[in-house]
Coordinates of N, CA and C in Angstrom, one line a residue:
M1 N 0.8 -1.2 0.0 CA 0.0 0.0 0.0 C 0.9 1.2 0.0
S2 N 2.0 1.2 0.7 CA 2.8 2.4 0.7 C 3.4 2.7 -0.7
G3 N 3.5 1.7 -1.6 CA 4.0 1.9 -2.9 C 3.0 2.8 -3.7
I4 N 1.8 2.7 -3.4 CA 0.8 3.5 -4.1 C 0.9 5.0 -3.6
Y5 N 1.2 5.1 -2.3 CA 1.4 6.4 -1.7 C 2.6 7.1 -2.3
A6 N 3.7 6.3 -2.4 CA 4.9 6.8 -2.9 C 4.7 7.2 -4.4
G7 N 4.0 6.4 -5.2 CA 3.7 6.8 -6.5 C 2.9 8.1 -6.6
A8 N 1.9 8.2 -5.7 CA 1.1 9.4 -5.7 C 2.0 10.7 -5.4
V9 N 2.9 10.5 -4.5 CA 3.8 11.6 -4.1 C 4.7 12.0 -5.3
V10 N 5.2 11.0 -6.0 CA 6.0 11.3 -7.2 C 5.2 12.0 -8.2
F11 N 4.0 11.5 -8.4 CA 3.1 12.2 -9.4 C 2.8 13.7 -9.0
L12 N 2.6 13.9 -7.7 CA 2.4 15.3 -7.3 C 3.6 16.1 -7.4
L13 N 4.8 15.5 -7.2 CA 6.0 16.3 -7.4 C 6.3 16.6 -8.9
V14 N 5.9 15.7 -9.8 CA 5.9 16.0 -11.2 C 5.0 17.2 -11.5
N15 N 3.8 17.2 -10.9 CA 2.9 18.3 -11.1 C 3.5 19.6 -10.7
I16 N 4.2 19.6 -9.6 CA 4.9 20.8 -9.1 C 5.9 21.3 -10.1
V17 N 6.7 20.4 -10.7 CA 7.7 20.8 -11.7 C 7.0 21.4 -12.9
V18 N 5.9 20.8 -13.4 CA 5.2 21.3 -14.5 C 4.6 22.7 -14.1
G19 N 4.1 22.9 -12.9 CA 3.6 24.2 -12.5 C 4.7 25.2 -12.4
L20 N 5.9 24.8 -12.1 CA 7.1 25.7 -12.0 C 7.4 26.2 -13.4
L21 N 7.2 25.4 -14.4 CA 7.4 25.8 -15.8 C 6.4 26.9 -16.2
R22 N 5.1 26.7 -15.7 CA 4.1 27.7 -16.0 C 4.4 29.0 -15.3
V23 N 4.9 28.9 -14.1 CA 5.3 30.2 -13.3 C 6.4 30.9 -14.1
L24 N 7.3 30.2 -14.6 CA 8.4 30.8 -15.3 C 8.0 31.4 -16.7
R25 N 7.1 30.7 -17.4 CA 6.7 31.1 -18.7 C 5.6 32.1 -18.7
G26 N 4.7 32.1 -17.7 CA 3.6 33.1 -17.6 C 2.5 32.7 -18.5
P27 N 2.0 33.5 -19.4 CA 2.4 34.8 -19.7 C 1.7 35.9 -18.8
T28 N 0.7 35.6 -18.1 CA 0.0 36.6 -17.3 C 0.2 36.3 -15.8
A29 N -0.1 37.3 -15.0 CA 0.0 37.1 -13.6 C -1.0 36.1 -13.0
A30 N -2.2 36.0 -13.7 CA -3.2 35.0 -13.3 C -2.7 33.6 -13.5
D31 N -2.0 33.4 -14.6 CA -1.4 32.1 -14.9 C -0.4 31.7 -13.8
R32 N 0.4 32.7 -13.4 CA 1.4 32.4 -12.4 C 0.7 32.1 -11.0
M33 N -0.3 32.8 -10.8 CA -1.0 32.6 -9.5 C -1.7 31.3 -9.5
L34 N -2.3 30.8 -10.6 CA -2.9 29.5 -10.6 C -1.8 28.4 -10.4
A35 N -0.6 28.6 -11.0 CA 0.4 27.7 -10.8 C 0.9 27.6 -9.4
A36 N 1.0 28.8 -8.7 CA 1.3 28.8 -7.3 C 0.2 28.1 -6.5
D37 N -1.0 28.3 -6.9 CA -2.1 27.6 -6.2 C -2.0 26.1 -6.3
L38 N -1.5 25.7 -7.5 CA -1.2 24.2 -7.8 C -0.1 23.7 -6.8
F39 N 0.9 24.6 -6.6 CA 1.9 24.2 -5.6 C 1.3 23.9 -4.3
A40 N 0.5 24.8 -3.8 CA -0.1 24.7 -2.5 C -1.0 23.4 -2.4
T41 N -1.8 23.2 -3.5 CA -2.6 22.0 -3.5 C -1.8 20.7 -3.4
A42 N -0.8 20.7 -4.2 CA 0.1 19.5 -4.2 C 0.8 19.3 -2.9
A43 N 1.2 20.4 -2.3 CA 1.9 20.3 -1.0 C 0.9 19.8 0.1
V44 N -0.3 20.3 0.0 CA -1.4 19.8 0.9 C -1.6 18.3 0.8
A45 N -1.7 17.8 -0.5 CA -1.9 16.4 -0.8 C -0.7 15.6 -0.3
I46 N 0.5 16.1 -0.6 CA 1.7 15.4 -0.2 C 1.8 15.3 1.4
M47 N 1.5 16.4 2.1 CA 1.5 16.3 3.5 C 0.5 15.3 4.1
L48 N -0.7 15.2 3.4 CA -1.7 14.3 3.9 C -1.3 12.9 3.6
L49 N -0.7 12.6 2.5 CA -0.1 11.3 2.2 C 1.0 10.9 3.1
L50 N 1.9 11.8 3.4 CA 2.9 11.5 4.4 C 2.4 11.3 5.8
S51 N 1.3 12.0 6.1 CA 0.8 11.8 7.5 C 0.2 10.4 7.6
V52 N -0.3 9.8 6.5 CA -0.8 8.5 6.5 C 0.3 7.5 6.6
V53 N 1.3 7.7 5.7 CA 2.4 6.7 5.6 C 3.2 6.7 6.9
A54 N 3.5 7.9 7.4 CA 4.4 8.0 8.6 C 3.6 7.9 9.9
A55 N 2.2 7.8 9.8 CA 1.4 7.7 11.0 C 1.7 8.9 11.9
E56 N 1.8 10.1 11.3 CA 2.1 11.3 12.1 C 1.0 12.3 11.9
P57 N 0.1 12.4 12.8 CA -1.1 13.2 12.7 C -0.7 14.7 12.7
A58 N 0.4 15.1 13.1 CA 0.8 16.5 13.1 C 0.9 17.0 11.7
L59 N 1.2 16.2 10.8 CA 1.3 16.6 9.4 C 0.0 17.1 8.8
V60 N -1.1 16.6 9.3 CA -2.4 17.1 8.9 C -2.5 18.6 9.3
D61 N -2.0 18.9 10.4 CA -2.1 20.3 10.8 C -1.2 21.2 9.9
V62 N -0.1 20.7 9.5 CA 0.8 21.4 8.5 C 0.0 21.6 7.2
A63 N -0.7 20.5 6.8 CA -1.4 20.6 5.5 C -2.5 21.6 5.6
L64 N -3.2 21.7 6.8 CA -4.2 22.7 7.0 C -3.6 24.1 6.9
V65 N -2.5 24.3 7.4 CA -1.8 25.6 7.4 C -1.5 26.0 5.9
F66 N -1.0 25.0 5.2 CA -0.7 25.2 3.8 C -2.0 25.6 3.0
A67 N -3.0 24.9 3.3 CA -4.3 25.3 2.6 C -4.8 26.7 3.0
L68 N -4.6 27.0 4.3 CA -5.1 28.4 4.7 C -4.2 29.5 4.0
V69 N -2.9 29.2 4.0 CA -2.0 30.2 3.3 C -2.4 30.3 1.8
S70 N -2.7 29.2 1.2 CA -3.1 29.2 -0.2 C -4.3 30.0 -0.4
V71 N -5.3 29.9 0.4 CA -6.5 30.6 0.3 C -6.3 32.1 0.5
L72 N -5.5 32.4 1.5 CA -5.2 33.9 1.7 C -4.4 34.5 0.5
A73 N -3.5 33.7 -0.1 CA -2.8 34.2 -1.2 C -3.7 34.5 -2.4
A74 N -4.6 33.6 -2.6 CA -5.6 33.7 -3.7 C -6.5 34.9 -3.5
V75 N -7.0 35.1 -2.3 CA -7.8 36.2 -2.0 C -7.1 37.5 -2.1
T76 N -5.8 37.6 -1.7 CA -5.0 38.8 -1.8 C -4.8 39.1 -3.3
F77 N -4.5 38.1 -4.1 CA -4.2 38.3 -5.5 C -5.5 38.9 -6.2
V78 N -6.6 38.3 -5.9 CA -7.9 38.7 -6.6 C -8.2 40.2 -6.1
S79 N -8.0 40.4 -4.8 CA -8.3 41.8 -4.3 C -7.4 42.8 -5.0
R80 N -6.1 42.5 -5.1 CA -5.2 43.4 -5.7 C -5.5 43.6 -7.2
L81 N -5.8 42.5 -7.9 CA -6.1 42.6 -9.3 C -7.4 43.4 -9.5
W82 N -8.4 43.2 -8.6 CA -9.6 43.9 -8.7 C -9.4 45.5 -8.5
S83 N -8.6 45.8 -7.5 CA -8.4 47.2 -7.2 C -7.7 47.9 -8.4
E84 N -6.7 47.2 -9.0 CA -6.0 47.7 -10.2 C -7.0 48.0 -11.3
Q85 N -7.9 47.0 -11.5 CA -8.9 47.2 -12.6 C -9.8 48.4 -12.3
E86 N -10.2 48.6 -11.1 CA -11.0 49.7 -10.7 C -10.3 51.0 -11.0
R87 N -9.0 51.1 -10.7 CA -8.2 52.3 -10.9 C -8.1 52.6 -12.4
E88 N -7.9 51.6 -13.2 CA -7.8 51.7 -14.6 C -9.1 52.2 -15.2
K89 N -10.2 51.7 -14.7 CA -11.5 52.1 -15.2 C -11.8 53.6 -14.8
E90 N -11.4 54.0 -13.6 CA -11.6 55.4 -13.3 C -10.7 56.3 -14.1
R91 N -9.5 55.9 -14.4 CA -8.6 56.7 -15.2 C -9.1 56.8 -16.6
D92 N -9.6 55.7 -17.2 CA -10.2 55.7 -18.5 C -11.4 56.6 -18.6
D93 N -12.3 56.6 -17.6 CA -13.5 57.3 -17.6 C -13.3 58.8 -17.4
G94 N -12.1 59.2 -16.8 CA -11.8 60.5 -16.5 C -12.4 60.9 -15.2
P95 N -12.1 62.2 -14.7 CA -12.6 62.6 -13.4 C -14.1 62.8 -13.4
A96 N -14.7 62.4 -12.3 CA -16.2 62.5 -12.2 C -16.6 64.0 -12.1
A97 N -17.7 64.4 -12.8 CA -18.1 65.8 -12.8 C -18.9 66.1 -11.7

């Protein structure tokens, strides 16, 4: 059974490498953010698999922290992107009369 878990971890690590290529190539910030979110998701899955294999329940807590940080990063990215779009819209519309 641990062979299946090891195979899953290798698969997730390959996913991280592919995501790293997406981060390096872009082309947009949203693409890079999605790849970074893939990193976090893969890290959470790896931590959960390792917690089962090593019978270490503390790794579940680490996985939860990774998931929380991932959500916060995504919310921050969307908030920042949204505010930039609002500023561009106001600049294009000109000053309010």
